[in-house]
PDB file of C-alpha atoms in Angstrom:
ATOM      1  CA  MET Z1096     -47.598  84.442 -48.445  1.00 39.00           C
ATOM      2  CA  SER Z1097     -48.214  87.605 -46.447  1.00 44.00           C
ATOM      3  CA  THR Z1098     -51.775  88.899 -46.329  1.00 48.00           C
ATOM      4  CA  VAL Z1099     -50.626  92.455 -45.607  1.00 50.00           C
ATOM      5  CA  ALA Z1100     -49.060  95.000 -47.931  1.00 50.00           C
ATOM      6  CA  LEU Z1101     -45.462  95.641 -46.958  1.00 54.00           C
ATOM      7  CA  PRO Z1102     -44.247  99.203 -47.558  1.00 57.00           C
ATOM      8  CA  VAL Z1103     -41.228  99.713 -49.789  1.00 55.00           C
ATOM      9  CA  GLU Z1104     -38.150 100.838 -47.856  1.00 67.00           C
ATOM     10  CA  GLY Z1105     -34.454 101.284 -48.516  1.00 77.00           C
ATOM     11  CA  ARG Z1106     -31.921  98.519 -48.031  1.00 84.00           C
ATOM     12  CA  LEU Z1107     -30.164 100.470 -45.259  1.00 88.00           C
ATOM     13  CA  ARG Z1108     -33.440 100.681 -43.308  1.00 88.00           C
ATOM     14  CA  THR Z1109     -33.969  96.965 -43.807  1.00 90.00           C
ATOM     15  CA  TYR Z1110     -30.551  96.122 -42.371  1.00 93.00           C
ATOM     16  CA  ALA Z1111     -31.205  98.510 -39.476  1.00 90.00           C
ATOM     17  CA  ARG Z1112     -34.382  96.539 -38.753  1.00 90.00           C
ATOM     18  CA  LEU Z1113     -32.393  93.313 -38.920  1.00 93.00           C
ATOM     19  CA  ALA Z1114     -29.909  94.748 -36.393  1.00 93.00           C
ATOM     20  CA  LYS Z1115     -32.790  95.874 -34.111  1.00 91.00           C
ATOM     21  CA  LEU Z1116     -31.035  99.201 -33.581  1.00 89.00           C
ATOM     22  CA  ASP Z1117     -34.172 100.684 -32.027  1.00 85.00           C
ATOM     23  CA  ILE Z1118     -33.813  98.331 -29.056  1.00 86.00           C
ATOM     24  CA  PHE Z1119     -30.908 100.096 -27.379  1.00 93.00           C
ATOM     25  CA  ASP Z1120     -31.331  98.863 -23.824  1.00 95.00           C
ATOM     26  CA  TYR Z1121     -28.026  97.008 -23.581  1.00 96.00           C
ATOM     27  CA  TYR Z1122     -26.199 100.032 -24.978  1.00 96.00           C
ATOM     28  CA  LEU Z1123     -27.208 102.062 -21.923  1.00 97.00           C
ATOM     29  CA  SER Z1124     -24.343 100.276 -20.184  1.00 97.00           C
ATOM     30  CA  LEU Z1125     -21.833 102.909 -21.324  1.00 97.00           C
ATOM     31  CA  PRO Z1126     -23.597 105.944 -19.755  1.00 97.00           C
ATOM     32  CA  LEU Z1127     -23.822 103.922 -16.541  1.00 98.00           C
ATOM     33  CA  VAL Z1128     -20.150 102.939 -16.740  1.00 98.00           C
ATOM     34  CA  LEU Z1129     -19.161 106.584 -17.211  1.00 97.00           C
ATOM     35  CA  THR Z1130     -20.738 107.454 -13.860  1.00 97.00           C
ATOM     36  CA  LEU Z1131     -19.062 104.497 -12.146  1.00 97.00           C
ATOM     37  CA  LEU Z1132     -15.539 105.419 -13.264  1.00 97.00           C
ATOM     38  CA  PRO Z1133     -13.410 108.045 -11.461  1.00 95.00           C
ATOM     39  CA  LEU Z1134     -13.448 111.453 -13.124  1.00 94.00           C
ATOM     40  CA  GLY Z1135      -9.683 111.313 -13.493  1.00 94.00           C
ATOM     41  CA  LEU Z1136      -9.913 108.385 -15.889  1.00 96.00           C
ATOM     42  CA  LEU Z1137     -12.500 110.183 -18.002  1.00 95.00           C
ATOM     43  CA  THR Z1138     -10.042 112.980 -18.776  1.00 95.00           C
ATOM     44  CA  GLU Z1139      -7.634 110.554 -20.467  1.00 97.00           C
ATOM     45  CA  PRO Z1140      -8.118 110.388 -24.268  1.00 97.00           C
ATOM     46  CA  ARG Z1141      -6.883 106.806 -24.326  1.00 97.00           C
ATOM     47  CA  ILE Z1142      -9.626 105.717 -21.924  1.00 97.00           C
ATOM     48  CA  LEU Z1143     -12.297 107.603 -23.843  1.00 97.00           C
ATOM     49  CA  VAL Z1144     -11.258 105.919 -27.091  1.00 98.00           C
ATOM     50  CA  LEU Z1145     -11.229 102.560 -25.292  1.00 98.00           C
ATOM     51  CA  LEU Z1146     -14.783 103.093 -24.046  1.00 98.00           C
ATOM     52  CA  GLY Z1147     -15.896 104.268 -27.479  1.00 98.00           C
ATOM     53  CA  LEU Z1148     -14.488 101.141 -29.098  1.00 98.00           C
ATOM     54  CA  PHE Z1149     -16.132  98.946 -26.477  1.00 98.00           C
ATOM     55  CA  LEU Z1150     -19.516 100.606 -27.072  1.00 98.00           C
ATOM     56  CA  ALA Z1151     -19.153 100.345 -30.858  1.00 98.00           C
ATOM     57  CA  GLY Z1152     -18.204  96.697 -30.461  1.00 98.00           C
ATOM     58  CA  GLU Z1153     -21.186  95.846 -28.278  1.00 97.00           C
ATOM     59  CA  ILE Z1154     -23.612  97.513 -30.704  1.00 97.00           C
ATOM     60  CA  ILE Z1155     -22.143  95.702 -33.706  1.00 98.00           C
ATOM     61  CA  LEU Z1156     -21.895  92.371 -31.883  1.00 98.00           C
ATOM     62  CA  MET Z1157     -25.523  92.633 -30.766  1.00 97.00           C
ATOM     63  CA  ALA Z1158     -26.480  93.284 -34.387  1.00 97.00           C
ATOM     64  CA  SER Z1159     -24.690  90.056 -35.229  1.00 98.00           C
ATOM     65  CA  LEU Z1160     -26.478  88.167 -32.447  1.00 97.00           C
ATOM     66  CA  VAL Z1161     -29.974  89.250 -33.477  1.00 96.00           C
ATOM     67  CA  ALA Z1162     -29.227  88.569 -37.146  1.00 96.00           C
ATOM     68  CA  PHE Z1163     -28.166  85.015 -36.292  1.00 97.00           C
ATOM     69  CA  ASP Z1164     -31.284  84.726 -34.136  1.00 94.00           C
ATOM     70  CA  ASP Z1165     -33.503  85.804 -37.039  1.00 94.00           C
ATOM     71  CA  LEU Z1166     -31.788  83.308 -39.321  1.00 95.00           C
ATOM     72  CA  THR Z1167     -32.361  80.431 -36.931  1.00 93.00           C
ATOM     73  CA  GLY Z1168     -35.925  81.499 -36.179  1.00 90.00           C
ATOM     74  CA  PHE Z1169     -36.669  81.627 -39.892  1.00 92.00           C
ATOM     75  CA  ARG Z1170     -35.098  78.243 -40.602  1.00 91.00           C
ATOM     76  CA  ASP Z1171     -36.854  76.395 -37.787  1.00 88.00           C
ATOM     77  CA  GLY Z1172     -40.193  78.067 -38.435  1.00 86.00           C
ATOM     78  CA  SER Z1173     -40.683  79.715 -35.036  1.00 80.00           C
ATOM     79  CA  ASP Z1174     -40.667  83.226 -36.492  1.00 81.00           C
ATOM     80  CA  ALA Z1175     -43.244  82.164 -39.074  1.00 78.00           C
ATOM     81  CA  ILE Z1176     -45.514  81.267 -36.151  1.00 76.00           C
ATOM     82  CA  ASN Z1177     -44.816  84.316 -34.008  1.00 71.00           C
ATOM     83  CA  TYR Z1178     -44.658  86.750 -36.954  1.00 71.00           C
ATOM     84  CA  GLY Z1179     -47.071  85.028 -39.285  1.00 60.00           C
ATOM     85  CA  PRO Z1180     -49.069  86.382 -42.221  1.00 58.00           C
ATOM     86  CA  ASP Z1181     -51.661  87.916 -39.911  1.00 54.00           C
ATOM     87  CA  ALA Z1182     -49.078  90.107 -38.174  1.00 54.00           C
ATOM     88  CA  PRO Z1183     -49.268  93.866 -38.850  1.00 53.00           C
ATOM     89  CA  ALA Z1184     -46.918  95.009 -41.600  1.00 47.00           C
ATOM     90  CA  ARG Z1185     -44.779  97.100 -39.247  1.00 45.00           C
ATOM     91  CA  ARG Z1186     -44.295  94.127 -36.899  1.00 65.00           C
ATOM     92  CA  MET Z1187     -43.514  91.735 -39.739  1.00 69.00           C
ATOM     93  CA  LEU Z1188     -40.890  94.090 -41.170  1.00 76.00           C
ATOM     94  CA  ARG Z1189     -38.896  93.617 -37.971  1.00 80.00           C
ATOM     95  CA  LYS Z1190     -38.201  90.118 -39.290  1.00 88.00           C
ATOM     96  CA  PRO Z1191     -36.778  90.741 -42.789  1.00 91.00           C
ATOM     97  CA  LEU Z1192     -36.553  87.029 -43.600  1.00 90.00           C
ATOM     98  CA  VAL Z1193     -40.203  86.452 -42.765  1.00 89.00           C
ATOM     99  CA  ALA Z1194     -41.173  89.606 -44.655  1.00 85.00           C
ATOM    100  CA  GLY Z1195     -39.048  88.534 -47.623  1.00 87.00           C
ATOM    101  CA  THR Z1196     -37.047  91.762 -47.678  1.00 89.00           C
ATOM    102  CA  LEU Z1197     -33.706  89.949 -47.216  1.00 92.00           C
ATOM    103  CA  THR Z1198     -32.435  86.510 -48.215  1.00 94.00           C
ATOM    104  CA  GLU Z1199     -30.782  83.944 -45.967  1.00 96.00           C
ATOM    105  CA  ASP Z1200     -27.407  84.524 -47.635  1.00 96.00           C
ATOM    106  CA  GLN Z1201     -27.664  88.269 -47.061  1.00 96.00           C
ATOM    107  CA  VAL Z1202     -28.501  87.800 -43.392  1.00 96.00           C
ATOM    108  CA  LEU Z1203     -25.709  85.255 -42.879  1.00 97.00           C
ATOM    109  CA  ARG Z1204     -23.118  87.530 -44.501  1.00 97.00           C
ATOM    110  CA  PHE Z1205     -24.322  90.446 -42.380  1.00 97.00           C
ATOM    111  CA  ALA Z1206     -24.181  88.388 -39.179  1.00 97.00           C
ATOM    112  CA  TRP Z1207     -20.634  87.141 -39.698  1.00 98.00           C
ATOM    113  CA  GLY Z1208     -19.409  90.490 -40.980  1.00 98.00           C
ATOM    114  CA  ALA Z1209     -20.830  92.262 -37.947  1.00 98.00           C
ATOM    115  CA  PHE Z1210     -19.280  89.700 -35.625  1.00 98.00           C
ATOM    116  CA  LEU Z1211     -15.812  90.174 -37.128  1.00 98.00           C
ATOM    117  CA  LEU Z1212     -16.090  93.968 -37.051  1.00 98.00           C
ATOM    118  CA  GLY Z1213     -17.341  93.935 -33.461  1.00 98.00           C
ATOM    119  CA  ALA Z1214     -14.513  91.606 -32.461  1.00 98.00           C
ATOM    120  CA  LEU Z1215     -11.999  94.048 -33.963  1.00 98.00           C
ATOM    121  CA  CYS Z1216     -13.512  96.888 -31.926  1.00 98.00           C
ATOM    122  CA  TRP Z1217     -13.194  94.898 -28.712  1.00 98.00           C
ATOM    123  CA  ALA Z1218      -9.660  93.842 -29.609  1.00 98.00           C
ATOM    124  CA  GLY Z1219      -8.822  97.522 -29.972  1.00 98.00           C
ATOM    125  CA  ALA Z1220     -10.371  98.272 -26.570  1.00 98.00           C
ATOM    126  CA  VAL Z1221      -8.310  95.506 -24.945  1.00 98.00           C
ATOM    127  CA  TRP Z1222      -5.145  96.737 -26.659  1.00 98.00           C
ATOM    128  CA  LEU Z1223      -5.734 100.243 -25.260  1.00 98.00           C
ATOM    129  CA  ALA Z1224      -6.445  98.999 -21.736  1.00 97.00           C
ATOM    130  CA  PRO Z1225      -3.625 100.294 -19.491  1.00 94.00           C
ATOM    131  CA  ALA Z1226      -3.390  97.378 -17.030  1.00 93.00           C
ATOM    132  CA  PRO Z1227      -6.500  95.236 -17.396  1.00 95.00           C
ATOM    133  CA  PRO Z1228      -7.192  92.738 -14.606  1.00 97.00           C
ATOM    134  CA  VAL Z1229      -7.485  89.120 -15.616  1.00 97.00           C
ATOM    135  CA  TRP Z1230     -11.185  88.990 -14.728  1.00 97.00           C
ATOM    136  CA  ALA Z1231     -11.960  91.811 -17.174  1.00 97.00           C
ATOM    137  CA  LEU Z1232     -10.076  90.066 -19.973  1.00 98.00           C
ATOM    138  CA  VAL Z1233     -11.838  86.787 -19.214  1.00 98.00           C
ATOM    139  CA  LEU Z1234     -15.287  88.400 -19.174  1.00 98.00           C
ATOM    140  CA  THR Z1235     -14.600  90.178 -22.472  1.00 98.00           C
ATOM    141  CA  GLY Z1236     -13.243  87.045 -24.142  1.00 98.00           C
ATOM    142  CA  VAL Z1237     -16.045  84.800 -22.901  1.00 98.00           C
ATOM    143  CA  MET Z1238     -18.741  87.250 -23.972  1.00 98.00           C
ATOM    144  CA  LEU Z1239     -17.161  87.648 -27.401  1.00 97.00           C
ATOM    145  CA  ALA Z1240     -17.084  83.879 -27.882  1.00 97.00           C
ATOM    146  CA  LEU Z1241     -20.700  83.566 -26.739  1.00 97.00           C
ATOM    147  CA  TYR Z1242     -22.222  86.208 -29.013  1.00 96.00           C
ATOM    148  CA  PRO Z1243     -22.745  83.867 -32.019  1.00 96.00           C
ATOM    149  CA  GLN Z1244     -23.795  81.014 -29.725  1.00 96.00           C
ATOM    150  CA  TYR Z1245     -27.110  82.504 -28.567  1.00 95.00           C
ATOM    151  CA  SER Z1246     -29.263  80.906 -31.256  1.00 93.00           C
ATOM    152  CA  TYR Z1247     -26.586  79.891 -33.763  1.00 95.00           C
ATOM    153  CA  GLY Z1248     -23.600  77.627 -33.235  1.00 94.00           C
ATOM    154  CA  LEU Z1249     -24.223  76.053 -29.835  1.00 95.00           C
ATOM    155  CA  LYS Z1250     -27.759  77.530 -29.792  1.00 95.00           C
ATOM    156  CA  LEU Z1251     -27.579  78.256 -26.085  1.00 96.00           C
ATOM    157  CA  SER Z1252     -31.002  79.890 -26.055  1.00 93.00           C
ATOM    158  CA  TYR Z1253     -32.472  76.635 -27.365  1.00 94.00           C
ATOM    159  CA  ILE Z1254     -30.949  74.338 -24.760  1.00 95.00           C
ATOM    160  CA  GLY Z1255     -32.063  76.039 -21.553  1.00 94.00           C
ATOM    161  CA  CYS Z1256     -29.500  78.832 -21.168  1.00 96.00           C
ATOM    162  CA  GLN Z1257     -31.506  81.720 -22.555  1.00 95.00           C
ATOM    163  CA  GLU Z1258     -32.591  83.374 -19.327  1.00 97.00           C
ATOM    164  CA  PHE Z1259     -29.088  83.352 -17.841  1.00 97.00           C
ATOM    165  CA  TYR Z1260     -27.609  84.523 -21.142  1.00 97.00           C
ATOM    166  CA  LEU Z1261     -29.864  87.604 -21.270  1.00 97.00           C
ATOM    167  CA  ALA Z1262     -28.731  88.696 -17.822  1.00 97.00           C
ATOM    168  CA  PHE Z1263     -25.076  87.726 -18.359  1.00 97.00           C
ATOM    169  CA  ILE Z1264     -24.752  90.068 -21.331  1.00 97.00           C
ATOM    170  CA  GLY Z1265     -25.842  92.998 -19.175  1.00 97.00           C
ATOM    171  CA  TRP Z1266     -23.477  92.079 -16.354  1.00 98.00           C
ATOM    172  CA  VAL Z1267     -20.506  91.860 -18.715  1.00 98.00           C
ATOM    173  CA  LEU Z1268     -21.315  95.094 -20.530  1.00 98.00           C
ATOM    174  CA  VAL Z1269     -21.038  96.971 -17.244  1.00 98.00           C
ATOM    175  CA  LEU Z1270     -18.215  95.122 -15.498  1.00 98.00           C
ATOM    176  CA  ALA Z1271     -15.843  94.456 -18.407  1.00 98.00           C
ATOM    177  CA  PRO Z1272     -15.385  98.080 -19.573  1.00 98.00           C
ATOM    178  CA  ILE Z1273     -14.926  99.213 -15.968  1.00 98.00           C
ATOM    179  CA  GLY Z1274     -12.127  96.694 -15.555  1.00 97.00           C
ATOM    180  CA  LEU Z1275     -10.523  97.476 -18.899  1.00 98.00           C
ATOM    181  CA  ALA Z1276     -10.554 101.211 -18.162  1.00 97.00           C
ATOM    182  CA  GLY Z1277      -8.926 100.714 -14.782  1.00 95.00           C
ATOM    183  CA  GLY Z1278     -11.947 101.300 -12.572  1.00 94.00           C
ATOM    184  CA  GLU Z1279     -12.417  99.760  -9.135  1.00 92.00           C
ATOM    185  CA  LEU Z1280     -14.667  96.748  -8.654  1.00 94.00           C
ATOM    186  CA  THR Z1281     -16.718  97.543  -5.534  1.00 96.00           C
ATOM    187  CA  GLY Z1282     -19.777  95.938  -4.023  1.00 97.00           C
ATOM    188  CA  PHE Z1283     -21.867  98.917  -5.131  1.00 97.00           C
ATOM    189  CA  THR Z1284     -20.580  98.519  -8.692  1.00 97.00           C
ATOM    190  CA  VAL Z1285     -21.488  94.831  -8.700  1.00 98.00           C
ATOM    191  CA  VAL Z1286     -24.992  95.611  -7.408  1.00 98.00           C
ATOM    192  CA  GLN Z1287     -25.554  98.040 -10.274  1.00 98.00           C
ATOM    193  CA  ALA Z1288     -24.197  95.586 -12.823  1.00 98.00           C
ATOM    194  CA  LEU Z1289     -26.568  92.915 -11.503  1.00 98.00           C
ATOM    195  CA  LEU Z1290     -29.511  95.320 -11.721  1.00 98.00           C
ATOM    196  CA  PHE Z1291     -28.518  96.276 -15.251  1.00 98.00           C
ATOM    197  CA  GLY Z1292     -28.481  92.632 -16.359  1.00 98.00           C
ATOM    198  CA  LEU Z1293     -31.807  91.896 -14.707  1.00 98.00           C
ATOM    199  CA  GLY Z1294     -33.459  94.635 -16.765  1.00 97.00           C
ATOM    200  CA  PRO Z1295     -33.360  92.874 -20.158  1.00 96.00           C
ATOM    201  CA  LEU Z1296     -34.120  89.570 -18.448  1.00 97.00           C
ATOM    202  CA  LEU Z1297     -37.263  91.023 -16.897  1.00 97.00           C
ATOM    203  CA  PHE Z1298     -38.713  91.898 -20.255  1.00 94.00           C
ATOM    204  CA  GLY Z1299     -37.210  88.871 -21.984  1.00 95.00           C
ATOM    205  CA  VAL Z1300     -39.193  86.446 -19.830  1.00 97.00           C
ATOM    206  CA  TYR Z1301     -42.391  88.214 -20.837  1.00 97.00           C
ATOM    207  CA  SER Z1302     -41.398  87.758 -24.480  1.00 94.00           C
ATOM    208  CA  ASN Z1303     -40.872  84.057 -23.781  1.00 95.00           C
ATOM    209  CA  THR Z1304     -44.316  83.878 -22.218  1.00 96.00           C
ATOM    210  CA  ASN Z1305     -45.844  85.420 -25.319  1.00 93.00           C
ATOM    211  CA  ASP Z1306     -43.837  83.228 -27.721  1.00 90.00           C
ATOM    212  CA  VAL Z1307     -44.390  79.958 -25.891  1.00 91.00           C
ATOM    213  CA  ARG Z1308     -46.399  78.335 -28.698  1.00 88.00           C
ATOM    214  CA  GLY Z1309     -43.797  78.939 -31.378  1.00 85.00           C
ATOM    215  CA  ASP Z1310     -40.903  78.044 -29.073  1.00 89.00           C
ATOM    216  CA  ARG Z1311     -42.516  74.765 -28.046  1.00 91.00           C
ATOM    217  CA  THR Z1312     -43.132  73.884 -31.674  1.00 89.00           C
ATOM    218  CA  VAL Z1313     -39.403  74.019 -32.467  1.00 89.00           C
ATOM    219  CA  GLY Z1314     -38.252  72.529 -29.155  1.00 91.00           C
ATOM    220  CA  ARG Z1315     -36.732  75.684 -27.716  1.00 91.00           C
ATOM    221  CA  ILE Z1316     -36.103  75.163 -24.013  1.00 95.00           C
ATOM    222  CA  THR Z1317     -37.113  78.083 -21.819  1.00 96.00           C
ATOM    223  CA  VAL Z1318     -38.808  78.148 -18.454  1.00 97.00           C
ATOM    224  CA  ALA Z1319     -42.023  79.150 -20.225  1.00 96.00           C
ATOM    225  CA  THR Z1320     -41.925  76.122 -22.536  1.00 96.00           C
ATOM    226  CA  ARG Z1321     -40.909  73.582 -19.893  1.00 96.00           C
ATOM    227  CA  THR Z1322     -43.289  74.527 -17.098  1.00 96.00           C
ATOM    228  CA  SER Z1323     -47.003  75.093 -16.736  1.00 96.00           C
ATOM    229  CA  ALA Z1324     -48.463  78.581 -16.942  1.00 96.00           C
ATOM    230  CA  ALA Z1325     -48.508  78.639 -13.147  1.00 97.00           C
ATOM    231  CA  GLY Z1326     -44.874  77.518 -12.970  1.00 97.00           C
ATOM    232  CA  ASN Z1327     -43.792  80.212 -15.405  1.00 97.00           C
ATOM    233  CA  ARG Z1328     -45.740  82.810 -13.418  1.00 98.00           C
ATOM    234  CA  LEU Z1329     -43.889  81.762 -10.252  1.00 98.00           C
ATOM    235  CA  PHE Z1330     -40.547  81.996 -12.065  1.00 98.00           C
ATOM    236  CA  VAL Z1331     -41.237  85.541 -13.252  1.00 98.00           C
ATOM    237  CA  LEU Z1332     -42.442  86.464  -9.763  1.00 98.00           C
ATOM    238  CA  ALA Z1333     -39.229  85.052  -8.281  1.00 98.00           C
ATOM    239  CA  LEU Z1334     -37.114  87.163 -10.641  1.00 98.00           C
ATOM    240  CA  THR Z1335     -39.170  90.242  -9.808  1.00 98.00           C
ATOM    241  CA  LEU Z1336     -38.770  89.658  -6.076  1.00 98.00           C
ATOM    242  CA  ALA Z1337     -35.046  88.939  -6.506  1.00 98.00           C
ATOM    243  CA  GLU Z1338     -34.530  92.338  -8.100  1.00 98.00           C
ATOM    244  CA  MET Z1339     -36.488  93.991  -5.297  1.00 98.00           C
ATOM    245  CA  ALA Z1340     -34.457  92.107  -2.683  1.00 98.00           C
ATOM    246  CA  LEU Z1341     -31.213  93.204  -4.348  1.00 98.00           C
ATOM    247  CA  ILE Z1342     -32.274  96.847  -4.194  1.00 98.00           C
ATOM    248  CA  VAL Z1343     -33.551  96.787  -0.635  1.00 98.00           C
ATOM    249  CA  GLY Z1344     -30.885  94.406   0.646  1.00 98.00           C
ATOM    250  CA  SER Z1345     -27.965  96.409  -0.704  1.00 98.00           C
ATOM    251  CA  SER Z1346     -29.225  99.440   1.231  1.00 97.00           C
ATOM    252  CA  ALA Z1347     -29.879  97.425   4.384  1.00 97.00           C
ATOM    253  CA  LEU Z1348     -26.418  95.825   4.263  1.00 97.00           C
ATOM    254  CA  GLU Z1349     -24.776  99.211   3.547  1.00 96.00           C
ATOM    255  CA  ILE Z1350     -23.352  98.007   0.246  1.00 97.00           C
ATOM    256  CA  ALA Z1351     -25.219 100.944  -1.280  1.00 97.00           C
ATOM    257  CA  PRO Z1352     -26.139 104.257   0.384  1.00 97.00           C
ATOM    258  CA  TRP Z1353     -28.950 103.965   2.923  1.00 96.00           C
ATOM    259  CA  TRP Z1354     -31.235 105.967   0.615  1.00 98.00           C
ATOM    260  CA  PHE Z1355     -30.568 103.775  -2.434  1.00 98.00           C
ATOM    261  CA  ALA Z1356     -33.806 101.795  -2.110  1.00 98.00           C
ATOM    262  CA  PHE Z1357     -35.825 104.991  -1.693  1.00 98.00           C
ATOM    263  CA  ALA Z1358     -34.250 106.468  -4.826  1.00 98.00           C
ATOM    264  CA  LEU Z1359     -35.203 103.329  -6.746  1.00 98.00           C
ATOM    265  CA  ALA Z1360     -38.776 103.306  -5.437  1.00 98.00           C
ATOM    266  CA  PRO Z1361     -40.090 103.930  -8.999  1.00 98.00           C
ATOM    267  CA  THR Z1362     -38.416 100.682 -10.098  1.00 98.00           C
ATOM    268  CA  LEU Z1363     -39.987  98.755  -7.223  1.00 98.00           C
ATOM    269  CA  ILE Z1364     -43.464 100.140  -7.934  1.00 98.00           C
ATOM    270  CA  LEU Z1365     -43.278  99.689 -11.698  1.00 98.00           C
ATOM    271  CA  ARG Z1366     -42.045  96.099 -11.394  1.00 98.00           C
ATOM    272  CA  ALA Z1367     -45.097  95.270  -9.293  1.00 98.00           C
ATOM    273  CA  LEU Z1368     -47.316  96.937 -11.900  1.00 98.00           C
ATOM    274  CA  GLN Z1369     -45.561  95.039 -14.689  1.00 98.00           C
ATOM    275  CA  PHE Z1370     -46.191  91.692 -13.028  1.00 98.00           C
ATOM    276  CA  GLY Z1371     -49.824  92.612 -12.458  1.00 98.00           C
ATOM    277  CA  GLN Z1372     -50.317  93.625 -16.073  1.00 97.00           C
ATOM    278  CA  GLY Z1373     -48.794  90.430 -17.347  1.00 97.00           C
ATOM    279  CA  PHE Z1374     -50.181  87.792 -15.037  1.00 97.00           C
ATOM    280  CA  ARG Z1375     -53.221  89.324 -13.373  1.00 96.00           C
ATOM    281  CA  ASP Z1376     -54.589  91.230 -16.352  1.00 96.00           C
ATOM    282  CA  GLY Z1377     -53.225  88.754 -18.904  1.00 95.00           C
ATOM    283  CA  ASP Z1378     -51.698  91.476 -21.097  1.00 96.00           C
ATOM    284  CA  ILE Z1379     -48.228  90.006 -21.603  1.00 96.00           C
ATOM    285  CA  LEU Z1380     -47.133  92.259 -24.463  1.00 94.00           C
ATOM    286  CA  ARG Z1381     -48.142  95.394 -22.576  1.00 96.00           C
ATOM    287  CA  ALA Z1382     -46.197  94.126 -19.564  1.00 97.00           C
ATOM    288  CA  ARG Z1383     -43.199  93.475 -21.810  1.00 96.00           C
ATOM    289  CA  ARG Z1384     -43.321  97.050 -23.115  1.00 96.00           C
ATOM    290  CA  LEU Z1385     -43.540  98.347 -19.564  1.00 97.00           C
ATOM    291  CA  GLY Z1386     -40.520  96.207 -18.672  1.00 97.00           C
ATOM    292  CA  ILE Z1387     -38.476  97.950 -21.359  1.00 96.00           C
ATOM    293  CA  HIS Z1388     -39.417 101.330 -19.893  1.00 97.00           C
ATOM    294  CA  VAL Z1389     -38.663 100.135 -16.357  1.00 98.00           C
ATOM    295  CA  HIS Z1390     -35.151  99.159 -17.408  1.00 98.00           C
ATOM    296  CA  ARG Z1391     -34.546 102.556 -18.983  1.00 97.00           C
ATOM    297  CA  ILE Z1392     -35.931 104.363 -15.943  1.00 98.00           C
ATOM    298  CA  THR Z1393     -33.805 102.237 -13.620  1.00 98.00           C
ATOM    299  CA  VAL Z1394     -30.611 102.984 -15.540  1.00 98.00           C
ATOM    300  CA  THR Z1395     -31.442 106.693 -15.522  1.00 98.00           C
ATOM    301  CA  LEU Z1396     -31.981 106.589 -11.762  1.00 98.00           C
ATOM    302  CA  LEU Z1397     -28.703 104.710 -11.256  1.00 98.00           C
ATOM    303  CA  ILE Z1398     -26.863 107.347 -13.265  1.00 98.00           C
ATOM    304  CA  VAL Z1399     -28.384 110.129 -11.158  1.00 98.00           C
ATOM    305  CA  ILE Z1400     -27.573 108.233  -7.948  1.00 98.00           C
ATOM    306  CA  ASN Z1401     -23.939 107.830  -9.038  1.00 98.00           C
ATOM    307  CA  LEU Z1402     -23.643 111.510  -9.835  1.00 97.00           C
ATOM    308  CA  VAL Z1403     -25.022 112.385  -6.403  1.00 97.00           C
ATOM    309  CA  VAL Z1404     -22.608 109.955  -4.735  1.00 96.00           C
ATOM    310  CA  ARG Z1405     -19.746 111.416  -6.752  1.00 93.00           C
ATOM    311  CA  GLN Z1406     -20.551 114.905  -5.496  1.00 90.00           C
ATOM    312  CA  SER Z1407     -20.895 113.866  -1.865  1.00 82.00           C
TER     313      SER Z1407
END
């Protein structure tokens, strides 16, 4: 039983906690997409409705994913370890099953209901797409099929696919709506999609580092659980350097404007600080929080860069 007093809250707030609506980092894909599409497309009501449906679908589908994840984490006991009775009440409430504010049946119904509603939204977006390329349809279909498979169904995050999955979601949420709306797939667009996907990954790996004990207990395969502390540190460093290389390299190779790397200097500096906080200072959760802010700052900078490019 919990050793902390849980505040009473409404059922709607409880389901919002289950859906993790306060973690909106993936949903920043739409503002980025809007700056990557030609202005002419953004004056067409059909395209605006399409993008709205795609955004609504991704929010609802992510709510489904995290609800399934909570259900699995509750059933295998990993959430009981990571969000145990000594956790602060506010932190425990983020896991309604652990807190006892929702039942398994309620969470399962919510997860499947959200998945079906999100799928309908994406079906509507595809139906409105004027002449969608095959790659955009494939990306949308594959991502839709994979949403329930993260920690439910195939349990991809348990069998060694978690890190790739976290990045893949971000890549799809930028590239697919661009393709469906009729935008052009350029090297610069791909670079930004890759950076967007790396953002959630580069705070997800810090979460894995923090949750390594609980994940190992239930046999969840991540880099953190299958390597030593030193090996995991090298993996996170490699991801950090890969993002930096993508930023600097795209400028050097003229895929992006020559000043692109300079504009993203805050990202480069903050990533170095994040790694230092996590693995030099040993404050993994603080580094994770910084990673969330770095992603949001990076997306904001990309949006500003695109607006400048559009005006030039």
